[in-house]
CSV table of C-alpha atoms in Angstrom, one decimal:
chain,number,residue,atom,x,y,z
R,1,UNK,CA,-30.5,0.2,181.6
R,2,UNK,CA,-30.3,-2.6,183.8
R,3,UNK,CA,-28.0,-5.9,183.4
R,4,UNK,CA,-26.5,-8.9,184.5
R,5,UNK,CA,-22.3,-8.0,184.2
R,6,UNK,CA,-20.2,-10.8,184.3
R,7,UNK,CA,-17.3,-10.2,186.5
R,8,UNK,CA,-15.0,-12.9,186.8
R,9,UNK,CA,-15.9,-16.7,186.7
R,10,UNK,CA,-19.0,-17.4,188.3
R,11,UNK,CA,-19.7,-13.9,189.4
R,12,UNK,CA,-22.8,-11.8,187.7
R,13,UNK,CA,-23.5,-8.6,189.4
R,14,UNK,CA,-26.9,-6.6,188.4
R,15,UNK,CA,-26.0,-3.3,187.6
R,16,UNK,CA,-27.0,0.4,186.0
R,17,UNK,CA,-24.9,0.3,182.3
R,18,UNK,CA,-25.0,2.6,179.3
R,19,UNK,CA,-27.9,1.9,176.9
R,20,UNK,CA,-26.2,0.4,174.0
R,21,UNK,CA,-26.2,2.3,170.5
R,22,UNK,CA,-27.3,0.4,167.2
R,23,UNK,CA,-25.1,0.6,163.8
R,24,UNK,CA,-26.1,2.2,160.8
R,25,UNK,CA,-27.2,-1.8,159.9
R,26,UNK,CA,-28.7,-2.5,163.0
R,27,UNK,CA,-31.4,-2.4,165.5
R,28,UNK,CA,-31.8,-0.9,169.2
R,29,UNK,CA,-34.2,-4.7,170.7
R,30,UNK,CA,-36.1,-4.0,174.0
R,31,UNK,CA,-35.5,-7.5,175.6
R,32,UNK,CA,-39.3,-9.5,176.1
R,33,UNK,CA,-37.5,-12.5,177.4
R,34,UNK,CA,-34.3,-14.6,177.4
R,35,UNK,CA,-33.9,-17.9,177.9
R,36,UNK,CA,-31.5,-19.4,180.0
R,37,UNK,CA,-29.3,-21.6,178.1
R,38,UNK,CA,-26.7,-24.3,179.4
R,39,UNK,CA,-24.0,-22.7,177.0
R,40,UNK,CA,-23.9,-19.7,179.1
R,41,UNK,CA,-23.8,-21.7,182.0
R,42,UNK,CA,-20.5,-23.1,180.6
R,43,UNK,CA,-19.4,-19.0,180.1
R,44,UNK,CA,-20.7,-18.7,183.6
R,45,UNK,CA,-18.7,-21.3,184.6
R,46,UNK,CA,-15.1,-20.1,183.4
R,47,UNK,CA,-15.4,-16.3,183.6
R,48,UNK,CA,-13.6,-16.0,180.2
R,49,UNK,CA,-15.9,-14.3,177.5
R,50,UNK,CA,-15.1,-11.6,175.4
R,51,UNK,CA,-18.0,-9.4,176.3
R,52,UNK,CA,-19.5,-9.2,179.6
R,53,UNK,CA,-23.3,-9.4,179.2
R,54,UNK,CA,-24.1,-12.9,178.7
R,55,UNK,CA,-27.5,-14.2,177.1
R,56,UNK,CA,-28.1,-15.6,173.3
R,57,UNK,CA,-31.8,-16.8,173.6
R,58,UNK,CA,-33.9,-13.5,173.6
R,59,UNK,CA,-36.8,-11.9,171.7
R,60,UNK,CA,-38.1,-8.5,171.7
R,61,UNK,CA,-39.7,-5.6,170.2
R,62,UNK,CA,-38.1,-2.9,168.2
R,63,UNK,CA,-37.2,0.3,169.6
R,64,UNK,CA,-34.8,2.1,167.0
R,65,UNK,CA,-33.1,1.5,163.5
R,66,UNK,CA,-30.5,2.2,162.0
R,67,UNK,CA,-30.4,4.2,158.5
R,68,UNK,CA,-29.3,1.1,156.6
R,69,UNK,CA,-32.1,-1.7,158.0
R,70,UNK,CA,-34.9,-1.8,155.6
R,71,UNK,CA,-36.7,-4.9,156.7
R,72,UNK,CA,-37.4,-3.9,160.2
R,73,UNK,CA,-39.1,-0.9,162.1
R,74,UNK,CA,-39.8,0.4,165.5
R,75,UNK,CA,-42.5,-1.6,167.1
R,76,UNK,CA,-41.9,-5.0,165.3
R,77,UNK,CA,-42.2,-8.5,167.2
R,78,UNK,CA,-38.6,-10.3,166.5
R,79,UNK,CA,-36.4,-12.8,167.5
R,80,UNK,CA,-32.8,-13.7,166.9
R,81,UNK,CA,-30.9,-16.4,166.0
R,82,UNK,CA,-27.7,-16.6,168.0
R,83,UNK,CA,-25.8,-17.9,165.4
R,84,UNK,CA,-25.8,-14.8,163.1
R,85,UNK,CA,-23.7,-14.1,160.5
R,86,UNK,CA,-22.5,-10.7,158.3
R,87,UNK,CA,-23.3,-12.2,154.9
R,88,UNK,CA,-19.8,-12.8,152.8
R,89,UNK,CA,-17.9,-15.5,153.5
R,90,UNK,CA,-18.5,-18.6,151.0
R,91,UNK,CA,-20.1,-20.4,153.8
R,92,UNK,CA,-23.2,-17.7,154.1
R,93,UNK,CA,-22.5,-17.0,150.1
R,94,UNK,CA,-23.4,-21.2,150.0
R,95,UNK,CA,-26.5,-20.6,152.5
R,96,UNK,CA,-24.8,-22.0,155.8
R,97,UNK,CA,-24.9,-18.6,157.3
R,98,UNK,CA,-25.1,-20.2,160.4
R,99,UNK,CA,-21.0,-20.9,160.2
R,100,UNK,CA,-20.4,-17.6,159.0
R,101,UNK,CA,-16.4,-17.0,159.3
R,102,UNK,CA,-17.2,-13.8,161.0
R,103,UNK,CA,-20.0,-15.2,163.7
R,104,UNK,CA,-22.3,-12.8,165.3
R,105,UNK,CA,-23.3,-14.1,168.4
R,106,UNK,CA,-25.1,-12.4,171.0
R,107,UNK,CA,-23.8,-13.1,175.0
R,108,UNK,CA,-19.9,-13.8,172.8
R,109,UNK,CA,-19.1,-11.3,170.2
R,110,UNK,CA,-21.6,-8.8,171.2
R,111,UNK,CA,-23.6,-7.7,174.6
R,112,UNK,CA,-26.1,-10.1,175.1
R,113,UNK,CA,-29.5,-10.2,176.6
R,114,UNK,CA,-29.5,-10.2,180.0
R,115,UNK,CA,-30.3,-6.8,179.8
R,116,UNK,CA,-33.2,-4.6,179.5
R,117,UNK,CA,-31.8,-3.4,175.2
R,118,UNK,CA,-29.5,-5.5,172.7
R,119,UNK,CA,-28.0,-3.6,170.0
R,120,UNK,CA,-28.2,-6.1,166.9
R,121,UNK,CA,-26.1,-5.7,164.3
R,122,UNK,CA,-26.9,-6.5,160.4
R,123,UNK,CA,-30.2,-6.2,161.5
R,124,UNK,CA,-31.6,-7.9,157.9
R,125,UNK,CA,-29.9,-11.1,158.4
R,126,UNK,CA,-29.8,-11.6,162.1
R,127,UNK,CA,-33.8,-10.8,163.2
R,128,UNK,CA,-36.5,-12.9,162.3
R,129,UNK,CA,-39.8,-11.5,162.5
R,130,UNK,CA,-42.6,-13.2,165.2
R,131,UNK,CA,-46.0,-14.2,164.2
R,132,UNK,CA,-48.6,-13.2,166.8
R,133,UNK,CA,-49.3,-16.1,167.8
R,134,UNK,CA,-45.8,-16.6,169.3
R,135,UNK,CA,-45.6,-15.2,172.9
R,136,UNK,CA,-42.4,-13.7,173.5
R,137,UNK,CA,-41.4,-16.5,176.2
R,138,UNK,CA,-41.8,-19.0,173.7
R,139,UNK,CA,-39.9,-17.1,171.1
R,140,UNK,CA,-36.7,-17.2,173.4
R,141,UNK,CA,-36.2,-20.5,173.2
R,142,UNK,CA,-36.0,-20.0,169.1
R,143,UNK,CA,-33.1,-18.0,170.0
R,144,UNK,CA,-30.8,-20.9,170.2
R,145,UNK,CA,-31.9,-24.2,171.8
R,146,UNK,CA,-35.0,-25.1,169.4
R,147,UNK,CA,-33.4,-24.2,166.4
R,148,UNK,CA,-30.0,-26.3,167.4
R,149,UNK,CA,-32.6,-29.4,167.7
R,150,UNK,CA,-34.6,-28.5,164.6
R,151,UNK,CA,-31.5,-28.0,162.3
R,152,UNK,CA,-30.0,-31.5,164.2
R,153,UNK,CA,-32.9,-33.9,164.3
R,154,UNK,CA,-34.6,-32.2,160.8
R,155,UNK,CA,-31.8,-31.6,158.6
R,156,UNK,CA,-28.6,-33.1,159.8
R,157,UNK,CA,-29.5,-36.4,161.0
R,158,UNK,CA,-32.9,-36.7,158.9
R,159,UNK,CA,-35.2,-38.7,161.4
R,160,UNK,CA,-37.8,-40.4,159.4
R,161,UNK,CA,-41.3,-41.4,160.7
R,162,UNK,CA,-41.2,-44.7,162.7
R,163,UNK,CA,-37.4,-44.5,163.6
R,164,UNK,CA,-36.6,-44.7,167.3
R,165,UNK,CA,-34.6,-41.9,168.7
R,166,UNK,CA,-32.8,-41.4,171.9
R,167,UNK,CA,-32.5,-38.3,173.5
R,168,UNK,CA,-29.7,-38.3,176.7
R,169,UNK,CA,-30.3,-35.5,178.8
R,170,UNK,CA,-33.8,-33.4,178.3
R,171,UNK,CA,-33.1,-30.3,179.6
R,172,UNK,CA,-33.5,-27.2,177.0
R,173,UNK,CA,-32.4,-28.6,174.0
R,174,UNK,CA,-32.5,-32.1,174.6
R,175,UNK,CA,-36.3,-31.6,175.2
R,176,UNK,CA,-36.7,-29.6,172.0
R,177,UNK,CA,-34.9,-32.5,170.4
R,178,UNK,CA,-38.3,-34.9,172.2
R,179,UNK,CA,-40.6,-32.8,171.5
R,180,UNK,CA,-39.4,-32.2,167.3
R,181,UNK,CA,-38.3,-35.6,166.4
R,182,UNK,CA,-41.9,-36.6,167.9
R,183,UNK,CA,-43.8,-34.4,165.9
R,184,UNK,CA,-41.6,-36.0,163.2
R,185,UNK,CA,-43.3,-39.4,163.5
R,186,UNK,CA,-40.2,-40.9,165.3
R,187,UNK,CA,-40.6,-43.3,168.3
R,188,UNK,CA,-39.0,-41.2,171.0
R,189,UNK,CA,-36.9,-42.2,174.4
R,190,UNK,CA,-36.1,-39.4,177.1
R,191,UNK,CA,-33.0,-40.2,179.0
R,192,UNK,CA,-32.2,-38.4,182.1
R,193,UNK,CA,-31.5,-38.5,185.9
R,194,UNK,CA,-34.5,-36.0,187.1
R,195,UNK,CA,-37.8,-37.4,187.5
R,196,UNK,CA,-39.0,-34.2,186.8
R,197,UNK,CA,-37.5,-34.2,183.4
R,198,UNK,CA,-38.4,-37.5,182.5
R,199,UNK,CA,-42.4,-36.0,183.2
R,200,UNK,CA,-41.6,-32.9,181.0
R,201,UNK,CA,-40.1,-35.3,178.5
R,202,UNK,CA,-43.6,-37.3,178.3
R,203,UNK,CA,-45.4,-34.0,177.4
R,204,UNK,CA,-42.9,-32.7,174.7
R,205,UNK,CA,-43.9,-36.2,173.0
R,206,UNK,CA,-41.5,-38.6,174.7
R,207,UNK,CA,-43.3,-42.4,174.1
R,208,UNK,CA,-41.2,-43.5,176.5
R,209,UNK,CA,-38.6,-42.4,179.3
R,210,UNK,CA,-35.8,-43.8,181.3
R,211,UNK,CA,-34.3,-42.6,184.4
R,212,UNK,CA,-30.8,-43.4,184.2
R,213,UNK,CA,-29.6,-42.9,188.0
R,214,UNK,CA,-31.7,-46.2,188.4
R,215,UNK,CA,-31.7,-48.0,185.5
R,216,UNK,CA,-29.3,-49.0,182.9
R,217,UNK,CA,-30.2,-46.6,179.5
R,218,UNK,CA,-28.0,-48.8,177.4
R,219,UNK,CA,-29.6,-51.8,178.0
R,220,UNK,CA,-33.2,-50.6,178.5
R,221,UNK,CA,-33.3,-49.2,175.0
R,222,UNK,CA,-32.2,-52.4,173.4
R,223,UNK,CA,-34.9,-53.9,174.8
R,224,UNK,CA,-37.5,-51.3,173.9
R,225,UNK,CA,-35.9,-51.1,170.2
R,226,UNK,CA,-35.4,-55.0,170.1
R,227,UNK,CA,-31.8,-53.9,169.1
R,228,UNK,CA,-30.5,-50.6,169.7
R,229,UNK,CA,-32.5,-47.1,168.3
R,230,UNK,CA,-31.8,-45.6,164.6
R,231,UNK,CA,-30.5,-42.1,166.1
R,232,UNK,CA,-29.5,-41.2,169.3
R,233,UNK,CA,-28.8,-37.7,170.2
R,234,UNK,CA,-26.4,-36.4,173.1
R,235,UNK,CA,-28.4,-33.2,174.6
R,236,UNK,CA,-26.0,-32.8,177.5
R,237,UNK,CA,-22.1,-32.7,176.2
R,238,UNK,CA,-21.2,-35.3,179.1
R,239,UNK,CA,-19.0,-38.1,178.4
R,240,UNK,CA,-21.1,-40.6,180.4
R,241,UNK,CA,-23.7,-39.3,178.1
R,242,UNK,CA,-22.2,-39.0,174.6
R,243,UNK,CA,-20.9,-42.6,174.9
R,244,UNK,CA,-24.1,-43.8,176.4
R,245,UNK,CA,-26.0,-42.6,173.4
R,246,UNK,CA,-23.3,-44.1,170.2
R,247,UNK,CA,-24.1,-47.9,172.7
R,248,UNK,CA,-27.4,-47.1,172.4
R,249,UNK,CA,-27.4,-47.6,168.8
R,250,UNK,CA,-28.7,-50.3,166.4
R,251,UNK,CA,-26.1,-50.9,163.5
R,252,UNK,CA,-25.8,-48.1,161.1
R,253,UNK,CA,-27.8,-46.3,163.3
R,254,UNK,CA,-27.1,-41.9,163.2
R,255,UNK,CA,-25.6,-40.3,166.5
R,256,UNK,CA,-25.9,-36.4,166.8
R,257,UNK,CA,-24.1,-34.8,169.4
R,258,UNK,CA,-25.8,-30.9,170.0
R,259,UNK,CA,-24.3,-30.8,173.4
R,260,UNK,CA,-21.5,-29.2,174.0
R,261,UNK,CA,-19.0,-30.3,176.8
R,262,UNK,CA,-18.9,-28.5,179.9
R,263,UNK,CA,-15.3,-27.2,182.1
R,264,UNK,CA,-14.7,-31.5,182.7
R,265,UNK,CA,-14.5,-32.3,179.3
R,266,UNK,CA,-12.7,-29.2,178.5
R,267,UNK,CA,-13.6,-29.9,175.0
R,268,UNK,CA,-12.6,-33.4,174.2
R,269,UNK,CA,-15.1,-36.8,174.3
R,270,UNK,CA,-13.1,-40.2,173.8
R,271,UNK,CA,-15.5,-42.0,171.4
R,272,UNK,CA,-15.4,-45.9,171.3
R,273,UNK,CA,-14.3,-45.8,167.6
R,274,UNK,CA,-13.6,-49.4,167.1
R,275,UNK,CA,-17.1,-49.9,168.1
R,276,UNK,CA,-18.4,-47.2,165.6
R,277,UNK,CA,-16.4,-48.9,162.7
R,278,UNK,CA,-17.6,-52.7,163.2
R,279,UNK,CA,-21.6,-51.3,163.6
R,280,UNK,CA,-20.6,-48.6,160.9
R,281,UNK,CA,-22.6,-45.9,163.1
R,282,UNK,CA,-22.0,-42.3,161.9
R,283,UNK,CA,-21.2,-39.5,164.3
R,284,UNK,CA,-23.0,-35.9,163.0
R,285,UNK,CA,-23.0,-32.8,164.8
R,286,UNK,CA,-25.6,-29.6,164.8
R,287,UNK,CA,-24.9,-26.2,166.0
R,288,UNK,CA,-27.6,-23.6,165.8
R,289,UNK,CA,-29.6,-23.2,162.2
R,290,UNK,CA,-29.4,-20.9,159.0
R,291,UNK,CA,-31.6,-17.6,159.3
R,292,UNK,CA,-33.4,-18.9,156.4
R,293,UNK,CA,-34.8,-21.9,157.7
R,294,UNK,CA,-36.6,-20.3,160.0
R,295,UNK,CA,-39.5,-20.4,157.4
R,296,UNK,CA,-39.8,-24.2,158.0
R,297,UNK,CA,-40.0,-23.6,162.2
R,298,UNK,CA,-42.5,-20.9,162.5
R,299,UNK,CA,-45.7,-22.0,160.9
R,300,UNK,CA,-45.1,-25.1,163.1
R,301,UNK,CA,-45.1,-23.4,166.5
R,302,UNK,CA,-47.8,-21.1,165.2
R,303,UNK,CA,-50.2,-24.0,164.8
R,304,UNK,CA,-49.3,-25.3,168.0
R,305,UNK,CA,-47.1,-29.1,166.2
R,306,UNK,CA,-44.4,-27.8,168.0
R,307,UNK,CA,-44.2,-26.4,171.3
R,308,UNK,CA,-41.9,-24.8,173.1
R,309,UNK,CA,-43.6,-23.2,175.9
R,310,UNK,CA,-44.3,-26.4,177.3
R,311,UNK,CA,-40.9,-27.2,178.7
R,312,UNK,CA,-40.6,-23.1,180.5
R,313,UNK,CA,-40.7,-23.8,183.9
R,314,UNK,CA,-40.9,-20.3,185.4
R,315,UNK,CA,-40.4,-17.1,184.4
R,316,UNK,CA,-37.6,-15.4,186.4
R,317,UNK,CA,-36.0,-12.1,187.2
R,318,UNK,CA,-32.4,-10.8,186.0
R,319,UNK,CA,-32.0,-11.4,189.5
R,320,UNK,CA,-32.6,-15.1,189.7
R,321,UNK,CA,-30.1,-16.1,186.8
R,322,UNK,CA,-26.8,-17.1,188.9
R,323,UNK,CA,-29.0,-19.3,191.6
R,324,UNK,CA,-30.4,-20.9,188.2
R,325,UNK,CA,-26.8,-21.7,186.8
R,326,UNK,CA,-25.6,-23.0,190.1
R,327,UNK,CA,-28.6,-25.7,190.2
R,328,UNK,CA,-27.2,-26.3,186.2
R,329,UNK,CA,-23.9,-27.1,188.1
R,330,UNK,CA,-25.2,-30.1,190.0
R,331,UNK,CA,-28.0,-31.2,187.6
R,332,UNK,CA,-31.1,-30.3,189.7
R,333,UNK,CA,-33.4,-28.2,187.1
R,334,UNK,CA,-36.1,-29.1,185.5
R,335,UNK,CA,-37.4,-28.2,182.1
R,336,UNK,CA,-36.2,-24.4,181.7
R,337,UNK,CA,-36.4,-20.3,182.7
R,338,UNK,CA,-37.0,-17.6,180.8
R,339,UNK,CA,-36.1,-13.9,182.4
R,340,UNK,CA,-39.3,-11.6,181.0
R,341,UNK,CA,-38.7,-9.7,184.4
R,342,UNK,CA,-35.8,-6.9,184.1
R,343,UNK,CA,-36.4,-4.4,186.5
């Protein structure tokens, strides 16, 4: 098959590899389409992943099974969550199989999908099956950066109809954020640098937008608010941006951070905590979503309340994927790609 190797920080090299094999518990997926996510712009970025096909936000049809799988057979429309899990430790025993102690994540612990097959392992957990009326394109971005922002704004921060939420940077996931907490009933602000964003902001549901290379955010959304908004949500992993949205806050007001820092924050985000204590704001993270809430996600996008097709851009080839990260590197994209092209 075809695929994008990883050789070495910042270097991915197309090439002819062995078709992977499933497990007696998993599946053989032909790839329809994989999104290109900012976390594997970060992998990109340093060179150092354990496995050296990148890609976590794909969606495909099945090609083979394995012995064991009994919910699954050849021909079925699926997607899969990247944070998957094998089923045993107390956090998937509790049903947070999302921080299973032994994570299965595609693109980290196992060859990802920029590639033409994925073998998925425990298939019965980690596939979720696609209503029709999903295309495959928009079914990649259920993969990782939808679900992060339905499992952040839905069930970890609780947004609540009327409540004004901020959403800093409204690229993948910070755009999914817009378009859910909209559908929600909040009041929604789109914060970014790109114009372009800002636009696909205002069609994921954004009410309002504010372009932060011009204008201050901090102070443009105490004015809108009339005091600061209930939750604001950090969609980028930036310190400029994850201490742009906890000042953007109202007292007592909810701060999620989804985004994850890139190789200049190397991890670590100095919060101003005195702040935080006197306006007793609360700091709550969100990372990816248990298998089992898909049930809550899918008749949504089905009926067209949600919708993440909007925010594709383009469709791209395998080929296309490291000019793609190196505009991630300097902030020029807008809205998102989707490889459907592997040959």
């Amino acid at each position: 098959m075809k695929a994008l190797v990883l050789e070495g920080a910042k270097n991915l090299i197309l090439r002819q590899v062995e078709d992977p094999k499933p497990a007696e518990d998993g599946v053989l997926l032909k790839v329809m389409a994989n999104g290109v996510c900012r976390s594997d712009h970060h992998f990109w970025e340093s060179g150092l992943v354990p496995v050296n096909i990148l890609g976590h936000e794909f969606s495909g049809v099945v090609e083979e099974v394995g012995s064991k799988v009994t919910r699954f057979k050849k021909g079925d429309r699926v997607t899969v969550p990247f944070s998957g899990s094998e089923g045993a430790c107390p956090h998937c025993v509790s049903g947070h199989s999302h921080l299973c102690d032994s994570l299965l994540m595609p693109g980290l612990t196992y060859q990802g999908g920029y590639a033409e097959y994925v073998a998925v392992p425990v298939a019965d957990r980690n596939m979720i099956h696609l209503p029709e009326e999903i295309s495959f394109a928009e079914a990649s971005a259920l993969g990782c950066r939808f679900i992060t922002a339905f499992h952040g704004i839905v069930d970890r921060v609780q947004v609540l109809p009327g409540e004004w939420v901020v959403v800093y940077g409204c690229g993948g996931v910070g755009l999914s954020a817009v378009n859910i907490a909209s559908a929600m009933g909040a009041n929604v602000i789109g914060v970014d640098i790109n114009d372009a964003n800002l636009d696909l902001a205002k069609q994921m549901g954004a009410a309002y937008t504010v372009n932060s290379r011009t204008t201050d955010p901090i102070a443009a959304v105490n004015e809108m608010t009339q005091g600061g908004a209930d939750v604001s949500v950090d969609a980028l992993g930036l310190s400029q941006t994850a201490v742009s949205a906890i000042r953007s806050l109202r007292k007592r007001g909810r701060h999620l951070q989804i985004g994850m820092t890139s190789k200049q924050d190397a991890g670590s985000i100095a919060i101003p905590v005195d702040e935080m204590i006197l306006k007793e704001l609360s700091f709550i993270t969100s990372f990816g979503m248990p298998a089992h809430r898909y049930h809550a996600v899918l008749p949504l996008v089905s009926n067209g309340k949600l919708t993440p097709g909007k925010m594709v851009t383009r469709e791209v080839s395998l080929s296309e994927v490291n000019g793609i990260f190196e505009e991630m590197s300097s902030f020029t994209n807008t809205g998102t790609y989707v490889v459907t092209k592997f040959g």
